[in-house]
Structures are given as C-alpha cells and as structure tokens.
Short mmCIF file of C-alpha atoms in Angstrom, two decimals:
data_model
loop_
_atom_site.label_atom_id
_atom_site.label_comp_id
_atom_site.label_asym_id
_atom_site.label_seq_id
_atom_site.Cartn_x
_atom_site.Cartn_y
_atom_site.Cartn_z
CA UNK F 1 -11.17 6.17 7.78
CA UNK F 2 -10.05 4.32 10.57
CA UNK F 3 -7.17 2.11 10.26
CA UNK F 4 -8.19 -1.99 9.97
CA UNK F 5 -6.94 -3.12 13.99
CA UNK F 6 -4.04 -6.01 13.56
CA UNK F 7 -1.91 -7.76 16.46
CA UNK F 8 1.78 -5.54 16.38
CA UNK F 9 3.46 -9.27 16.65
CA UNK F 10 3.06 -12.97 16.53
CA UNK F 11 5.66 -15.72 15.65
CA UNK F 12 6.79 -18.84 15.33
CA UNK F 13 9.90 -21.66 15.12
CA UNK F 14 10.28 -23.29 11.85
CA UNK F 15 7.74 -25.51 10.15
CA UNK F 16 5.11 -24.21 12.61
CA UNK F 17 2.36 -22.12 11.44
CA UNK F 18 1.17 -18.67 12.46
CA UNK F 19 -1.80 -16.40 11.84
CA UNK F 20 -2.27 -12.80 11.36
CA UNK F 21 -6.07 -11.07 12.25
CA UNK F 22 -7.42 -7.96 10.88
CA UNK F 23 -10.15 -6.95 12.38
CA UNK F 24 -12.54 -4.19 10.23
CA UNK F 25 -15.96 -2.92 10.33
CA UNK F 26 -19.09 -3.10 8.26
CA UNK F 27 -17.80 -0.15 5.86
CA UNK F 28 -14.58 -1.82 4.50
CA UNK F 29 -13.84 -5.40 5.47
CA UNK F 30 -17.51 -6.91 5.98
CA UNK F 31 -19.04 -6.08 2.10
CA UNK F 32 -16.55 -6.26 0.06
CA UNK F 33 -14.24 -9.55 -0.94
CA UNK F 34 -11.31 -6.86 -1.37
CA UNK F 35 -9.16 -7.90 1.29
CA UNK F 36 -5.11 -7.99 0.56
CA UNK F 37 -2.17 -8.73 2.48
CA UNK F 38 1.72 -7.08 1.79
CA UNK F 39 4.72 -8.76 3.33
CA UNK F 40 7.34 -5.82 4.08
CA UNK F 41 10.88 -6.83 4.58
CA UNK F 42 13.22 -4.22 6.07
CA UNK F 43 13.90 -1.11 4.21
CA UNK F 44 12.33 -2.68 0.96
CA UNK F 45 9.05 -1.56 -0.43
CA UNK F 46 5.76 -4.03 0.56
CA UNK F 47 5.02 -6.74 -1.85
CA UNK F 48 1.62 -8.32 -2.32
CA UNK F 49 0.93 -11.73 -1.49
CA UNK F 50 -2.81 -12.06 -1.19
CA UNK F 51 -5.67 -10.38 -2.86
CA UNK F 52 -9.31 -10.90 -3.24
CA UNK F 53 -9.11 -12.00 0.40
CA UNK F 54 -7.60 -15.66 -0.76
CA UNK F 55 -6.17 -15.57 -4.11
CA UNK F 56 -2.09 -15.51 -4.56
CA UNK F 57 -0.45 -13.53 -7.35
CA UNK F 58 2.05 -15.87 -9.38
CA UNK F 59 5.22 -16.57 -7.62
CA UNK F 60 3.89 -16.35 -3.98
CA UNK F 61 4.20 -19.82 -1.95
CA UNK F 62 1.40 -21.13 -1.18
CA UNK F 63 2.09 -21.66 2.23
CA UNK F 64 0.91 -17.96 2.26
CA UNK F 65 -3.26 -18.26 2.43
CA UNK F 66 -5.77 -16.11 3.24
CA UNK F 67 -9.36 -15.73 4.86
CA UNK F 68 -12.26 -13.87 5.99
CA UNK F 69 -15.41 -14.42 8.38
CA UNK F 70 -17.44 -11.27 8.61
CA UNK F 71 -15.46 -8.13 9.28
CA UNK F 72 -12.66 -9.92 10.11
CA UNK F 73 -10.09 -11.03 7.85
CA UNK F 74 -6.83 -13.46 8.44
CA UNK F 75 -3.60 -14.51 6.76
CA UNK F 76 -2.15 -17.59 8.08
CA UNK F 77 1.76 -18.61 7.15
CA UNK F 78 2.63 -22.28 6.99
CA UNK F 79 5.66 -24.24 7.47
CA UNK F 80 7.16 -20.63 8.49
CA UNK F 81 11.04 -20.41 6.81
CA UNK F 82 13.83 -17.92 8.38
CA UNK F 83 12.75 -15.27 4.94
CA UNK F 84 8.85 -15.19 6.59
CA UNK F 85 10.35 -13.08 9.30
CA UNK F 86 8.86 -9.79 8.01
CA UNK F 87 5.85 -6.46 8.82
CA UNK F 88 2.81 -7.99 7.68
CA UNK F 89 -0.23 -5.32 6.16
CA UNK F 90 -3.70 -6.24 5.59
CA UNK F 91 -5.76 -3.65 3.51
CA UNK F 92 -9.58 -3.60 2.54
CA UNK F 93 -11.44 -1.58 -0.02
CA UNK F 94 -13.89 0.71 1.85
CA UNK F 95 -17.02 2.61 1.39
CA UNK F 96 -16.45 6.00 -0.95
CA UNK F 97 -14.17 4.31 -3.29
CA UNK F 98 -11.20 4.25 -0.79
CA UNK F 99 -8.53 2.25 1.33
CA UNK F 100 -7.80 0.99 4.24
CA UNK F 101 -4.52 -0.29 6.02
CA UNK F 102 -4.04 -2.20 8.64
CA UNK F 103 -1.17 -1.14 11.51
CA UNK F 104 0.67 -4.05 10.24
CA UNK F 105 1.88 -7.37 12.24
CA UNK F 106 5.95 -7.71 13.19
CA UNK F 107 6.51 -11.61 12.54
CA UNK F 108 9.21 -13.13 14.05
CA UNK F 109 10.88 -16.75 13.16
CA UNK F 110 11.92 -17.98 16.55
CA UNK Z 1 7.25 -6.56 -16.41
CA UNK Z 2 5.69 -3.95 -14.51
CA UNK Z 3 8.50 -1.04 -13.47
CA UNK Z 4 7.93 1.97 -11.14
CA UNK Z 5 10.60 4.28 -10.55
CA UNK Z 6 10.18 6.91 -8.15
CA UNK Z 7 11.82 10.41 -7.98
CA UNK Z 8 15.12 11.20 -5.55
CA UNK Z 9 14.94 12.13 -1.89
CA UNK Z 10 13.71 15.61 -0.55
CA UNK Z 11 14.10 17.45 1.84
CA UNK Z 12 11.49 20.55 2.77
CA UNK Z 13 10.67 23.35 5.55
CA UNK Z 14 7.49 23.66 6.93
CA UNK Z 15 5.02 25.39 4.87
CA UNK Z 16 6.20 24.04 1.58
CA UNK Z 17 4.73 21.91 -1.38
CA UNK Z 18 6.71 18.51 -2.80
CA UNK Z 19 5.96 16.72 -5.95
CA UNK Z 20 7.18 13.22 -5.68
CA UNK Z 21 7.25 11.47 -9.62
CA UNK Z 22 6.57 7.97 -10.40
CA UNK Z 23 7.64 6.48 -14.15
CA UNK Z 24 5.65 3.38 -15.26
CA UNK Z 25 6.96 1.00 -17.69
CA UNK Z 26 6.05 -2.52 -19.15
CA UNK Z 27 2.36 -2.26 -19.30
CA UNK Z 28 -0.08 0.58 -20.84
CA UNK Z 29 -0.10 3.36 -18.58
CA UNK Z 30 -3.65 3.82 -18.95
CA UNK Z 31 -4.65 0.53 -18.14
CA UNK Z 32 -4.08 0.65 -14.38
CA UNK Z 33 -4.57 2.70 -11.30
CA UNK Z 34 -2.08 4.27 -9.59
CA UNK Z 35 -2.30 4.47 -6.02
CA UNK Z 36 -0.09 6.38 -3.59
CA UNK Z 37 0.75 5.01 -0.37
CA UNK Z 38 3.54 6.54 2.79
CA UNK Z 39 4.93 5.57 5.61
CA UNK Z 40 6.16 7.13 8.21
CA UNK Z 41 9.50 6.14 9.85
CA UNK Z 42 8.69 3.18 12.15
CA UNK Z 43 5.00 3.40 11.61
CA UNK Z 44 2.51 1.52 9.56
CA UNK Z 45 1.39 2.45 5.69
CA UNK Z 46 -1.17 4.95 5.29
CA UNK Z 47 -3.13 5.48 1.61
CA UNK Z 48 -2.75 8.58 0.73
CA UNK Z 49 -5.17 8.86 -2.60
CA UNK Z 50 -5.48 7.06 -6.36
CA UNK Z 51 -5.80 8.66 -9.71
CA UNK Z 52 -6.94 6.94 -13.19
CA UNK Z 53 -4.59 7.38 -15.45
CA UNK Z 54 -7.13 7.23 -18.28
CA UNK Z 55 -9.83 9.84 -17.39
CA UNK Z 56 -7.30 12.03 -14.63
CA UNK Z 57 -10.64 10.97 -12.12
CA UNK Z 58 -9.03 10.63 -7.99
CA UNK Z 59 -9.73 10.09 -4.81
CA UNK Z 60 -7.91 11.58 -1.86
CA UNK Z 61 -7.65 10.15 1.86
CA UNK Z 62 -9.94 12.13 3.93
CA UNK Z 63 -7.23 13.39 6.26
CA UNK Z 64 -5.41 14.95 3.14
CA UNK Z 65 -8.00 16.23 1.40
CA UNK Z 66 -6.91 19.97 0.37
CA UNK Z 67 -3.42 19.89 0.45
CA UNK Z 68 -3.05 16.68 -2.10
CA UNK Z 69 -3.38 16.55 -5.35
CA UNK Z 70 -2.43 13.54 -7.78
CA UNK Z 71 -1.76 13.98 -11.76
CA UNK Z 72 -0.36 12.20 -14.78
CA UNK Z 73 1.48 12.93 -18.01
CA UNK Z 74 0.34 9.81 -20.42
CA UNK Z 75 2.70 10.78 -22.71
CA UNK Z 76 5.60 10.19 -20.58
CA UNK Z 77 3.95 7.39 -18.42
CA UNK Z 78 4.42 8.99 -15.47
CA UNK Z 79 2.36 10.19 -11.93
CA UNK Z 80 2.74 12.72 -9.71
CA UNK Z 81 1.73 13.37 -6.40
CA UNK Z 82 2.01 16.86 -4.97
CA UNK Z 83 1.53 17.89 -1.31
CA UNK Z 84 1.21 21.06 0.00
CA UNK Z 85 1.37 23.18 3.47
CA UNK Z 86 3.89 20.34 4.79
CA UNK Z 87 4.35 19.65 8.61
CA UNK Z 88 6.91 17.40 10.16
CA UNK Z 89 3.82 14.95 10.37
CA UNK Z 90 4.10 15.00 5.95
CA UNK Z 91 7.96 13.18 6.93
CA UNK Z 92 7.63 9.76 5.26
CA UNK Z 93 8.12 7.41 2.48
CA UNK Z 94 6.04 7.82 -0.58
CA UNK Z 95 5.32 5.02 -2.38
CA UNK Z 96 3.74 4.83 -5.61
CA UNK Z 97 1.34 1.51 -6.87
CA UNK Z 98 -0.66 0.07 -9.41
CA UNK Z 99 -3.91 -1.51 -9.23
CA UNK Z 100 -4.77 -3.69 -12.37
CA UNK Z 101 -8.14 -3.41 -11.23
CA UNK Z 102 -8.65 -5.94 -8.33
CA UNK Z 103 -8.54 -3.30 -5.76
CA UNK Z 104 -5.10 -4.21 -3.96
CA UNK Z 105 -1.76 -2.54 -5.07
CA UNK Z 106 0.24 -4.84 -7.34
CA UNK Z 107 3.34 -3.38 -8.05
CA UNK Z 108 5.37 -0.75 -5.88
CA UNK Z 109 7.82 1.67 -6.63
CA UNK Z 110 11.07 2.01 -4.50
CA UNK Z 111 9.57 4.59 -2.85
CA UNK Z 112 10.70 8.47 -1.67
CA UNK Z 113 12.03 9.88 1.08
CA UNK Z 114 10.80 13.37 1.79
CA UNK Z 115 11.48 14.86 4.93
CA UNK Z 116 10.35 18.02 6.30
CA UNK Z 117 12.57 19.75 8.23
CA UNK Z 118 13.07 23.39 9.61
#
C-alpha cells in the first residue's frame, strides 16, 4: 500500500483560496467515492472535515470543499482565516478492504 | 457524543510487545468500526489496521501484518491494539478511530505515545 502522493506545502494570505491535490492510483482513489480529508493542528489529534470525497460532517465551514477527477482527488480552502493554518491528510479506501493516507500538506496563512 | 479515551504513555525496549487501550462512549460500541491509525514524530499518519467490534473480524496494514493484532471487550466498550517485536521504527502516536460506516475515521482519540527505546 503505497501512500496517496500530496504537495508537503501550499498557502495563502487571508480571504484567498488554496488547494490541496492527492494524487492515487486505480486501486484506492480511482473506484471508490471514499475519499476524506483531516485537518491536523499542532499536537492535537486530526479531525475530519470531508468524507465521501465532498460531503462535510456537521460543524465544518463550508469554505472547506472537496473533489475528485479520476485518481486524483482535491480539497480546496476558501476565504482562508489565521485557524486554516494547519497539516492537511487526504485518505482513500483501497482494494482488500484497507486504507490509504496521504503524506499530508503543511498550510500556511501568509 | 462520541468519546475515545486512549491509554497513558509507554515507553518499551526493543523486542517487546505494547497494548495501547481505547474506551468508547456515547454511541453503541458495536455499531462502529474502530480503526487504528500512528504517527510518527514529524511524519505523516500511517493506518495501522481496523477491527469490527461486532463480529471481532480485522484487517491489518500489510507492512504489520504478524506482529499486530487488534481486539475488543464489548462489555467494557473498549479496543485494544497490541504490537509485538517493537523497533525504534514502532516509536509513534497511536491513535484510535471510529468509522460509522462511511469509510473515513470520524472520531479520534487523544492518542498514545509509545516510544521504544533501548
């Protein structure tokens, strides 16, 4: 299981928008609509803010959306705010009923 | 509300096994997944395997397979993970998550820090 490929860092200055790739294959990301995304603040435990590739669990922003065009998947922050600064995961269901994560994104809030 | 609440920090040698506990509260234990997930310091997270609490069934990460092994007590609500043979390369944070069945990790514990050490 090799781990989904994401850029170590992107960012940003306020209000702008920025978006985080995460690039699979045709064994995790490609068949299956399974795609989530973790925000990971600094010695705190990763918190889910998209699943099912686009849906947002209750209490996420919705300037937090998600997408995915063939094996490649992408979350893209809006209007960016000071607490977006953060690790950013992707992960994918893969073949043989297991998981992949990404090497996670460093977002910075210029 | 879902609650996980890991066990304390630990701190092996080389060679030995860990169990790292996880106590579930505010939903039925056997209604969710539980997934375990580590990180090493600095480094990405890694999934390290998933058991169902209702049948005991898991699945183990390929590159752990042998020296992991995941359980639960549905009496007590609780999982455990247990890792054997440990190497410096085992030195992480466990985490422990639930999966309500849409195949992403809802809820985290607060995670444990088990380092291996000679």
């Amino acid at each position: 299981q090799s781990a989904l490929t994401q850029p170590p860092s992107a960012s940003g200055s306020p209000g702008q928008s920025v978006t985080i790739s995460c690039t699979g294959t045709s064994s995790d990301v490609g068949p299956y609509n399974f795609v989530s995304w973790y925000q990971q603040h600094p010695g705190k435990a990763p918190k889910l803010i998209i699943y099912h590739v686009t849906k947002r669990p209750s209490g996420v922003p919705d300037r937090f959306s998600g997408s995915k065009s063939g094996n490649t998947a992408s979350l893209t922050v809006s209007g960016l705010q000071a607490e977006d600064e953060a690790d950013y995961y992707c992960s994918s269901f893969a073949n043989s009923n297991t998981w992949v994560f990404g090497g996670g994104t460093k977002v910075t809030v210029l | 509300q879902v609650h996980l609440v890991q066990s304390g920090t630990e701190m092996k040698k080389p060679g030995a096994s860990v169990r790292v506990s996880c106590k579930a509260s505010g939903y039925t234990f056997t209604g969710r997944y539980i997934h375990w997930v580590r990180q090493a310091p600095g480094q990405g997270l890694e999934w390290v395997g998933r058991i169902i609490p209702a049948s005991g069934d898991t699945i183990y990460a390929q590159s752990l397979q042998g020296r992991v092994t995941m359980t639960s007590d549905t009496s007590i609500s609780t999982g455990y993970m247990d890792l054997s043979r440990l190497t410096s390369d085992d030195s992480a944070i466990y985490y422990c998550a639930t999966d309500g069945g849409h195949h992403d990790f809802d809820d985290w514990g607060q995670g444990t820090l088990v380092t291996v050490s000679s």
